[in-house]
């Protein structure tokens, strides 16, 4: 059970009078500081997200790349209809994702997010029902911050209520951005003592510093300005913990826990309170400039009748820790919400694909698999070649981190948008398939439907997006991101192992002139990450032309400027 207290997260406690106090420095604090590594992830993460979806890279469409803030429920539905009628749904593009700007700047009277009252007047639940009737799944978006990137309400501090809302609406994809994020403070409060009391009672249970079991950097510091004459320091930045093992309550119930603190430092402070090894309460205390040394901060907690244990610590030692914890929190709430909604209503659970979008800032490839289903590795894509190329260069190096259920996300596709040439559009799509990237379309799908209702199968962009041979490279059940096995800076060779002992081979020419690229198949099959057996001959199918050749060893191909050639290879 994880209990977050949104009010405490942002609120300023009344007891924290804002007047300056001289800082009470101690050797312990500076020793603890030295021990802290501020750049690495120190938060222990041990299990994979494992919500049973996104076993292959998610495929669908998103409103952001082309439509930005110019969206409404009719547009979203029309795109859904076009996905179905164009056959793209049958190709696998099943998530219809509404990005930023779908919602009202006001939460409703119950504190829940609601669709924009003018552009989404029927509400998101009604849209989900219509979209599901087409055979598609609806996706939604907010930010791991106080507002979204377009400054609309977001979910930091509202994780549980927003996850519940999405589950109730039947949403099946959730993109969680990083704008207006407030990191969890690395500082922890200095604890003088704890008291617990039942509401309305003046009796209290007291936990004194001398009775605490201290671990790590935690230590007692003398301070004659406090009634206890001392406080517990060293709980900051994952450095230590203090625990009371024998907190006796006459009756079970909700208690007011008062953290009696030694006010210090003009920075926010964070502490987690773990009761009986399972219930975790999280709270942020405001920065202080107060006159008085003693302060108090209150949290409601549940105690069992009899003996309880109470442990205090701050697990956050870096920005990476903060981001990982915040994304993990939301992911947990999504899983709880969909499960509980299904149980309560006797319906089949609709798990939510959880898309982490913090632009690679906190190395999400290191913790994303434990937090969600996919994680953006870079900043925003633009519909220009330089952007596609830069994102490819970064994402291609991260091959180790992608796999079934958890994917590197080099951002949504710009195929068909902006200034990309036909060759560049083909390369963009091919490289994303080679990198096992999520295939989230970003163009206007309605343009594939002719005025007589038939599908414009000759449309070059349509031909790219509906290339089933390439889609099957992306969607291969082995879930292996292709590796770049050779590069001279201008010309790359990539290999992606596929099911049935096959592999995809891609030649990529970054220069603007045509170039002949060649590579030995024997060199590839002898590499440890490729399981294709050595053979006298291989069948090599060009996935753009459809032509198949039999090759003994060297595949050689002319590749257009900014172009690719891509082949499916199997031993014969
Ligand atoms: C960020 C994300 C984009 C998009 C916008 C919406 O920039 O990275 O993909 O969601 O926000 O405001």
PDB file of C-alpha atoms in Angstrom, residues 230-450:
ATOM      1  CA  UNK A 230      19.388  16.175  20.417  1.00  0.00           C
ATOM      2  CA  UNK A 231      18.073  15.233  16.980  1.00  0.00           C
ATOM      3  CA  UNK A 232      18.624  12.494  14.390  1.00  0.00           C
ATOM      4  CA  UNK A 233      20.623  13.636  11.395  1.00  0.00           C
ATOM      5  CA  UNK A 234      21.964  11.844   8.318  1.00  0.00           C
ATOM      6  CA  UNK A 235      18.667  10.668   6.823  1.00  0.00           C
ATOM      7  CA  UNK A 236      19.300  12.726   3.678  1.00  0.00           C
ATOM      8  CA  UNK A 237      19.933  11.473   0.210  1.00  0.00           C
ATOM      9  CA  UNK A 238      19.721   7.745   0.773  1.00  0.00           C
ATOM     10  CA  UNK A 239      22.356   7.968   3.486  1.00  0.00           C
ATOM     11  CA  UNK A 240      20.628   6.434   6.472  1.00  0.00           C
ATOM     12  CA  UNK A 241      17.485   5.446   8.326  1.00  0.00           C
ATOM     13  CA  UNK A 242      16.069   5.510  11.845  1.00  0.00           C
ATOM     14  CA  UNK A 243      13.606   2.971  13.148  1.00  0.00           C
ATOM     15  CA  UNK A 244      11.494   2.481  16.243  1.00  0.00           C
ATOM     16  CA  UNK A 245      10.739  -1.202  16.713  1.00  0.00           C
ATOM     17  CA  UNK A 246       8.312  -1.045  19.585  1.00  0.00           C
ATOM     18  CA  UNK A 247       5.619   1.556  19.004  1.00  0.00           C
ATOM     19  CA  UNK A 248       2.768   0.293  21.142  1.00  0.00           C
ATOM     20  CA  UNK A 249      -0.799   1.379  20.306  1.00  0.00           C
ATOM     21  CA  UNK A 250      -3.726   0.525  22.620  1.00  0.00           C
ATOM     22  CA  UNK A 251      -6.074   0.520  19.708  1.00  0.00           C
ATOM     23  CA  UNK A 252      -5.857   0.227  15.930  1.00  0.00           C
ATOM     24  CA  UNK A 253      -6.763   3.237  13.838  1.00  0.00           C
ATOM     25  CA  UNK A 254      -5.762   6.369  12.012  1.00  0.00           C
ATOM     26  CA  UNK A 255      -3.320   8.422  14.064  1.00  0.00           C
ATOM     27  CA  UNK A 256      -1.942  11.924  13.639  1.00  0.00           C
ATOM     28  CA  UNK A 257       1.788  11.426  13.358  1.00  0.00           C
ATOM     29  CA  UNK A 258       3.705  14.561  14.328  1.00  0.00           C
ATOM     30  CA  UNK A 259       7.278  14.753  13.103  1.00  0.00           C
ATOM     31  CA  UNK A 260       9.005  17.010  15.620  1.00  0.00           C
ATOM     32  CA  UNK A 261      11.885  18.441  13.665  1.00  0.00           C
ATOM     33  CA  UNK A 262      14.959  20.573  14.072  1.00  0.00           C
ATOM     34  CA  UNK A 263      14.340  23.280  11.463  1.00  0.00           C
ATOM     35  CA  UNK A 264      17.334  23.583   9.169  1.00  0.00           C
ATOM     36  CA  UNK A 265      18.231  24.929   5.755  1.00  0.00           C
ATOM     37  CA  UNK A 266      16.239  26.822   3.246  1.00  0.00           C
ATOM     38  CA  UNK A 267      15.489  23.818   1.030  1.00  0.00           C
ATOM     39  CA  UNK A 268      12.492  21.499   0.770  1.00  0.00           C
ATOM     40  CA  UNK A 269      12.928  18.193   2.560  1.00  0.00           C
ATOM     41  CA  UNK A 270      11.495  14.761   1.900  1.00  0.00           C
ATOM     42  CA  UNK A 271      10.930  11.750   4.112  1.00  0.00           C
ATOM     43  CA  UNK A 272       9.253   8.380   3.735  1.00  0.00           C
ATOM     44  CA  UNK A 273       7.629   6.781   6.770  1.00  0.00           C
ATOM     45  CA  UNK A 274       7.295   3.013   6.574  1.00  0.00           C
ATOM     46  CA  UNK A 275       4.942   1.485   9.127  1.00  0.00           C
ATOM     47  CA  UNK A 276       5.095  -2.231   9.907  1.00  0.00           C
ATOM     48  CA  UNK A 277       7.360  -2.839   6.902  1.00  0.00           C
ATOM     49  CA  UNK A 278       4.560  -2.346   4.369  1.00  0.00           C
ATOM     50  CA  UNK A 279       2.635   0.933   4.541  1.00  0.00           C
ATOM     51  CA  UNK A 280       4.666   3.798   3.090  1.00  0.00           C
ATOM     52  CA  UNK A 281       3.655   7.427   3.667  1.00  0.00           C
ATOM     53  CA  UNK A 282       5.546  10.081   1.715  1.00  0.00           C
ATOM     54  CA  UNK A 283       5.728  13.714   2.614  1.00  0.00           C
ATOM     55  CA  UNK A 284       7.585  16.889   1.688  1.00  0.00           C
ATOM     56  CA  UNK A 285       8.420  19.562   4.247  1.00  0.00           C
ATOM     57  CA  UNK A 286       8.917  23.143   3.151  1.00  0.00           C
ATOM     58  CA  UNK A 287      12.161  25.118   3.229  1.00  0.00           C
ATOM     59  CA  UNK A 288      12.563  27.283   6.297  1.00  0.00           C
ATOM     60  CA  UNK A 289      13.953  30.632   7.356  1.00  0.00           C
ATOM     61  CA  UNK A 290      12.188  30.577  10.712  1.00  0.00           C
ATOM     62  CA  UNK A 291      13.275  32.062  14.064  1.00  0.00           C
ATOM     63  CA  UNK A 292      12.377  29.078  16.212  1.00  0.00           C
ATOM     64  CA  UNK A 293      14.509  25.927  16.040  1.00  0.00           C
ATOM     65  CA  UNK A 294      11.678  23.474  16.670  1.00  0.00           C
ATOM     66  CA  UNK A 295       9.018  22.678  14.110  1.00  0.00           C
ATOM     67  CA  UNK A 296       6.340  20.109  13.505  1.00  0.00           C
ATOM     68  CA  UNK A 297       4.870  18.460  10.439  1.00  0.00           C
ATOM     69  CA  UNK A 298       1.881  16.162  10.548  1.00  0.00           C
ATOM     70  CA  UNK A 299       0.836  13.132   8.543  1.00  0.00           C
ATOM     71  CA  UNK A 300      -2.071  10.746   9.027  1.00  0.00           C
ATOM     72  CA  UNK A 301      -0.938   7.125   9.406  1.00  0.00           C
ATOM     73  CA  UNK A 302      -2.528   3.827  10.363  1.00  0.00           C
ATOM     74  CA  UNK A 303      -1.280   1.877  13.401  1.00  0.00           C
ATOM     75  CA  UNK A 304      -2.180  -1.680  14.337  1.00  0.00           C
ATOM     76  CA  UNK A 305      -3.269  -2.535  17.848  1.00  0.00           C
ATOM     77  CA  UNK A 306      -0.203  -3.626  19.814  1.00  0.00           C
ATOM     78  CA  UNK A 307       3.367  -3.337  18.610  1.00  0.00           C
ATOM     79  CA  UNK A 308       4.195  -1.417  15.418  1.00  0.00           C
ATOM     80  CA  UNK A 309       7.479  -0.580  13.720  1.00  0.00           C
ATOM     81  CA  UNK A 310       8.114   2.882  12.276  1.00  0.00           C
ATOM     82  CA  UNK A 311      11.033   3.601   9.944  1.00  0.00           C
ATOM     83  CA  UNK A 312      12.069   6.957   8.462  1.00  0.00           C
ATOM     84  CA  UNK A 313      14.393   7.467   5.493  1.00  0.00           C
ATOM     85  CA  UNK A 314      14.831   9.468   2.291  1.00  0.00           C
ATOM     86  CA  UNK A 315      15.598   7.121  -0.636  1.00  0.00           C
ATOM     87  CA  UNK A 316      16.410   9.919  -3.071  1.00  0.00           C
ATOM     88  CA  UNK A 317      20.061  10.670  -3.744  1.00  0.00           C
ATOM     89  CA  UNK A 318      19.937  11.981  -7.314  1.00  0.00           C
ATOM     90  CA  UNK A 319      17.681  13.428  -9.986  1.00  0.00           C
ATOM     91  CA  UNK A 320      17.621   9.981 -11.532  1.00  0.00           C
ATOM     92  CA  UNK A 321      16.291   8.520  -8.293  1.00  0.00           C
ATOM     93  CA  UNK A 322      13.627  11.191  -8.178  1.00  0.00           C
ATOM     94  CA  UNK A 323      12.468  10.615 -11.753  1.00  0.00           C
ATOM     95  CA  UNK A 324      12.538   6.827 -11.387  1.00  0.00           C
ATOM     96  CA  UNK A 325      10.526   6.952  -8.147  1.00  0.00           C
ATOM     97  CA  UNK A 326       7.949   9.354  -9.581  1.00  0.00           C
ATOM     98  CA  UNK A 327       7.493   7.333 -12.790  1.00  0.00           C
ATOM     99  CA  UNK A 328       7.348   4.087 -10.812  1.00  0.00           C
ATOM    100  CA  UNK A 329       4.674   5.598  -8.550  1.00  0.00           C
ATOM    101  CA  UNK A 330       2.434   6.404 -11.479  1.00  0.00           C
ATOM    102  CA  UNK A 331       2.990   2.992 -13.052  1.00  0.00           C
ATOM    103  CA  UNK A 332       1.956   1.275  -9.822  1.00  0.00           C
ATOM    104  CA  UNK A 333      -1.186   3.346  -9.607  1.00  0.00           C
ATOM    105  CA  UNK A 334      -2.119   2.472 -13.203  1.00  0.00           C
ATOM    106  CA  UNK A 335      -1.795  -1.244 -12.476  1.00  0.00           C
ATOM    107  CA  UNK A 336      -3.780  -0.962  -9.254  1.00  0.00           C
ATOM    108  CA  UNK A 337      -6.479   1.117 -10.960  1.00  0.00           C
ATOM    109  CA  UNK A 338      -7.125  -1.203 -13.918  1.00  0.00           C
ATOM    110  CA  UNK A 339      -7.165  -4.267 -11.668  1.00  0.00           C
ATOM    111  CA  UNK A 340      -9.507  -2.725  -9.122  1.00  0.00           C
ATOM    112  CA  UNK A 341     -11.837  -1.349 -11.792  1.00  0.00           C
ATOM    113  CA  UNK A 342     -12.159  -4.781 -13.415  1.00  0.00           C
ATOM    114  CA  UNK A 343     -12.757  -6.506 -10.066  1.00  0.00           C
ATOM    115  CA  UNK A 344     -15.332  -3.972  -8.963  1.00  0.00           C
ATOM    116  CA  UNK A 345     -17.291  -4.119 -12.206  1.00  0.00           C
ATOM    117  CA  UNK A 346     -16.821  -7.771 -13.066  1.00  0.00           C
ATOM    118  CA  UNK A 347     -15.244  -6.811 -16.394  1.00  0.00           C
ATOM    119  CA  UNK A 348     -12.087  -7.964 -18.104  1.00  0.00           C
ATOM    120  CA  UNK A 349      -9.062  -5.913 -17.042  1.00  0.00           C
ATOM    121  CA  UNK A 350      -7.872  -3.382 -19.613  1.00  0.00           C
ATOM    122  CA  UNK A 351      -4.148  -2.939 -18.826  1.00  0.00           C
ATOM    123  CA  UNK A 352      -2.706   0.438 -19.784  1.00  0.00           C
ATOM    124  CA  UNK A 353       0.432   0.643 -21.940  1.00  0.00           C
ATOM    125  CA  UNK A 354       2.566   3.044 -19.920  1.00  0.00           C
ATOM    126  CA  UNK A 355       4.722   5.379 -22.018  1.00  0.00           C
ATOM    127  CA  UNK A 356       7.413   7.280 -20.088  1.00  0.00           C
ATOM    128  CA  UNK A 357       8.344  10.548 -21.751  1.00  0.00           C
ATOM    129  CA  UNK A 358      11.142  12.332 -19.881  1.00  0.00           C
ATOM    130  CA  UNK A 359      13.206  12.830 -23.042  1.00  0.00           C
ATOM    131  CA  UNK A 360      16.162  10.695 -21.904  1.00  0.00           C
ATOM    132  CA  UNK A 361      17.118  13.285 -19.255  1.00  0.00           C
ATOM    133  CA  UNK A 362      17.500  10.768 -16.424  1.00  0.00           C
ATOM    134  CA  UNK A 363      18.746   7.792 -18.431  1.00  0.00           C
ATOM    135  CA  UNK A 364      15.359   6.045 -18.397  1.00  0.00           C
ATOM    136  CA  UNK A 365      16.801   3.079 -20.301  1.00  0.00           C
ATOM    137  CA  UNK A 366      18.406   2.113 -16.961  1.00  0.00           C
ATOM    138  CA  UNK A 367      15.143   2.005 -14.987  1.00  0.00           C
ATOM    139  CA  UNK A 368      12.321   2.240 -17.549  1.00  0.00           C
ATOM    140  CA  UNK A 369      11.776  -1.512 -17.815  1.00  0.00           C
ATOM    141  CA  UNK A 370      10.951  -1.575 -14.103  1.00  0.00           C
ATOM    142  CA  UNK A 371       8.741   1.509 -14.352  1.00  0.00           C
ATOM    143  CA  UNK A 372       6.722   1.072 -17.562  1.00  0.00           C
ATOM    144  CA  UNK A 373       6.490  -0.249 -21.122  1.00  0.00           C
ATOM    145  CA  UNK A 374       8.448   2.292 -23.173  1.00  0.00           C
ATOM    146  CA  UNK A 375      10.630   5.302 -22.502  1.00  0.00           C
ATOM    147  CA  UNK A 376      11.554   8.214 -24.719  1.00  0.00           C
ATOM    148  CA  UNK A 377      15.310   8.300 -25.185  1.00  0.00           C
ATOM    149  CA  UNK A 378      15.643  11.791 -26.708  1.00  0.00           C
ATOM    150  CA  UNK A 379      14.079  15.235 -27.058  1.00  0.00           C
ATOM    151  CA  UNK A 380      11.218  15.868 -29.453  1.00  0.00           C
ATOM    152  CA  UNK A 381      11.418  14.729 -33.054  1.00  0.00           C
ATOM    153  CA  UNK A 382      10.858  17.263 -35.858  1.00  0.00           C
ATOM    154  CA  UNK A 383       9.813  16.539 -39.454  1.00  0.00           C
ATOM    155  CA  UNK A 384      13.283  17.310 -40.839  1.00  0.00           C
ATOM    156  CA  UNK A 385      16.115  14.987 -41.761  1.00  0.00           C
ATOM    157  CA  UNK A 386      18.624  16.397 -39.237  1.00  0.00           C
ATOM    158  CA  UNK A 387      16.236  15.542 -36.406  1.00  0.00           C
ATOM    159  CA  UNK A 388      15.535  11.988 -37.616  1.00  0.00           C
ATOM    160  CA  UNK A 389      19.270  11.391 -38.047  1.00  0.00           C
ATOM    161  CA  UNK A 390      20.256  12.800 -34.647  1.00  0.00           C
ATOM    162  CA  UNK A 391      17.640  10.693 -32.866  1.00  0.00           C
ATOM    163  CA  UNK A 392      18.728   7.574 -34.744  1.00  0.00           C
ATOM    164  CA  UNK A 393      22.383   8.179 -33.803  1.00  0.00           C
ATOM    165  CA  UNK A 394      21.490   8.377 -30.127  1.00  0.00           C
ATOM    166  CA  UNK A 395      18.914   5.609 -29.938  1.00  0.00           C
ATOM    167  CA  UNK A 396      20.857   3.053 -31.988  1.00  0.00           C
ATOM    168  CA  UNK A 397      23.482   2.861 -29.229  1.00  0.00           C
ATOM    169  CA  UNK A 398      20.924   1.838 -26.608  1.00  0.00           C
ATOM    170  CA  UNK A 399      20.141  -1.567 -28.133  1.00  0.00           C
ATOM    171  CA  UNK A 400      20.952  -3.483 -24.934  1.00  0.00           C
ATOM    172  CA  UNK A 401      18.065  -1.963 -23.017  1.00  0.00           C
ATOM    173  CA  UNK A 402      15.134  -2.783 -25.322  1.00  0.00           C
ATOM    174  CA  UNK A 403      13.226  -6.039 -25.205  1.00  0.00           C
ATOM    175  CA  UNK A 404       9.859  -7.741 -24.838  1.00  0.00           C
ATOM    176  CA  UNK A 405       7.540  -5.574 -22.709  1.00  0.00           C
ATOM    177  CA  UNK A 406       9.948  -2.593 -22.419  1.00  0.00           C
ATOM    178  CA  UNK A 407      11.134  -0.513 -25.385  1.00  0.00           C
ATOM    179  CA  UNK A 408      13.474   2.360 -26.195  1.00  0.00           C
ATOM    180  CA  UNK A 409      11.236   5.050 -27.718  1.00  0.00           C
ATOM    181  CA  UNK A 410      12.989   7.332 -30.237  1.00  0.00           C
ATOM    182  CA  UNK A 411       9.715   9.329 -30.477  1.00  0.00           C
ATOM    183  CA  UNK A 412       6.682   9.175 -32.723  1.00  0.00           C
ATOM    184  CA  UNK A 413       6.965   8.952 -36.489  1.00  0.00           C
ATOM    185  CA  UNK A 414       7.141  12.016 -38.702  1.00  0.00           C
ATOM    186  CA  UNK A 415       6.663   9.939 -41.868  1.00  0.00           C
ATOM    187  CA  UNK A 416       4.495  12.025 -44.200  1.00  0.00           C
ATOM    188  CA  UNK A 417       5.073  15.256 -42.284  1.00  0.00           C
ATOM    189  CA  UNK A 418       7.149  18.369 -42.937  1.00  0.00           C
ATOM    190  CA  UNK A 419      10.062  18.459 -45.331  1.00  0.00           C
ATOM    191  CA  UNK A 420      11.124  14.821 -45.424  1.00  0.00           C
ATOM    192  CA  UNK A 421      11.704  13.490 -48.960  1.00  0.00           C
ATOM    193  CA  UNK A 422      10.329  10.129 -50.031  1.00  0.00           C
ATOM    194  CA  UNK A 423      13.726   8.511 -49.538  1.00  0.00           C
ATOM    195  CA  UNK A 424      14.036  10.079 -46.088  1.00  0.00           C
ATOM    196  CA  UNK A 425      10.535   8.941 -45.122  1.00  0.00           C
ATOM    197  CA  UNK A 426      11.438   5.374 -46.115  1.00  0.00           C
ATOM    198  CA  UNK A 427      14.685   5.559 -44.149  1.00  0.00           C
ATOM    199  CA  UNK A 428      12.972   6.994 -41.075  1.00  0.00           C
ATOM    200  CA  UNK A 429      10.408   4.176 -41.083  1.00  0.00           C
ATOM    201  CA  UNK A 430      12.985   1.463 -41.801  1.00  0.00           C
ATOM    202  CA  UNK A 431      15.401   2.616 -39.105  1.00  0.00           C
ATOM    203  CA  UNK A 432      12.598   2.744 -36.531  1.00  0.00           C
ATOM    204  CA  UNK A 433      11.618  -0.829 -37.500  1.00  0.00           C
ATOM    205  CA  UNK A 434      15.251  -1.957 -37.255  1.00  0.00           C
ATOM    206  CA  UNK A 435      15.455  -0.392 -33.779  1.00  0.00           C
ATOM    207  CA  UNK A 436      12.256  -2.159 -32.614  1.00  0.00           C
ATOM    208  CA  UNK A 437      10.793   1.277 -31.957  1.00  0.00           C
ATOM    209  CA  UNK A 438       7.152   1.922 -31.136  1.00  0.00           C
ATOM    210  CA  UNK A 439       5.442   2.829 -34.420  1.00  0.00           C
ATOM    211  CA  UNK A 440       3.176   5.719 -33.517  1.00  0.00           C
ATOM    212  CA  UNK A 441       2.069   7.518 -36.673  1.00  0.00           C
ATOM    213  CA  UNK A 442       1.961  11.305 -36.671  1.00  0.00           C
ATOM    214  CA  UNK A 443       0.404  12.244 -40.001  1.00  0.00           C
ATOM    215  CA  UNK A 444      -3.158  12.895 -41.189  1.00  0.00           C
ATOM    216  CA  UNK A 445      -4.489   9.405 -41.890  1.00  0.00           C
ATOM    217  CA  UNK A 446      -7.667  10.859 -43.438  1.00  0.00           C
ATOM    218  CA  UNK A 447      -5.625  11.781 -46.532  1.00  0.00           C
ATOM    219  CA  UNK A 448      -5.381   8.056 -47.401  1.00  0.00           C
ATOM    220  CA  UNK A 449      -9.112   7.829 -47.999  1.00  0.00           C
ATOM    221  CA  UNK A 450     -10.264   9.107 -51.407  1.00  0.00           C
TER     222      UNK A 450
END
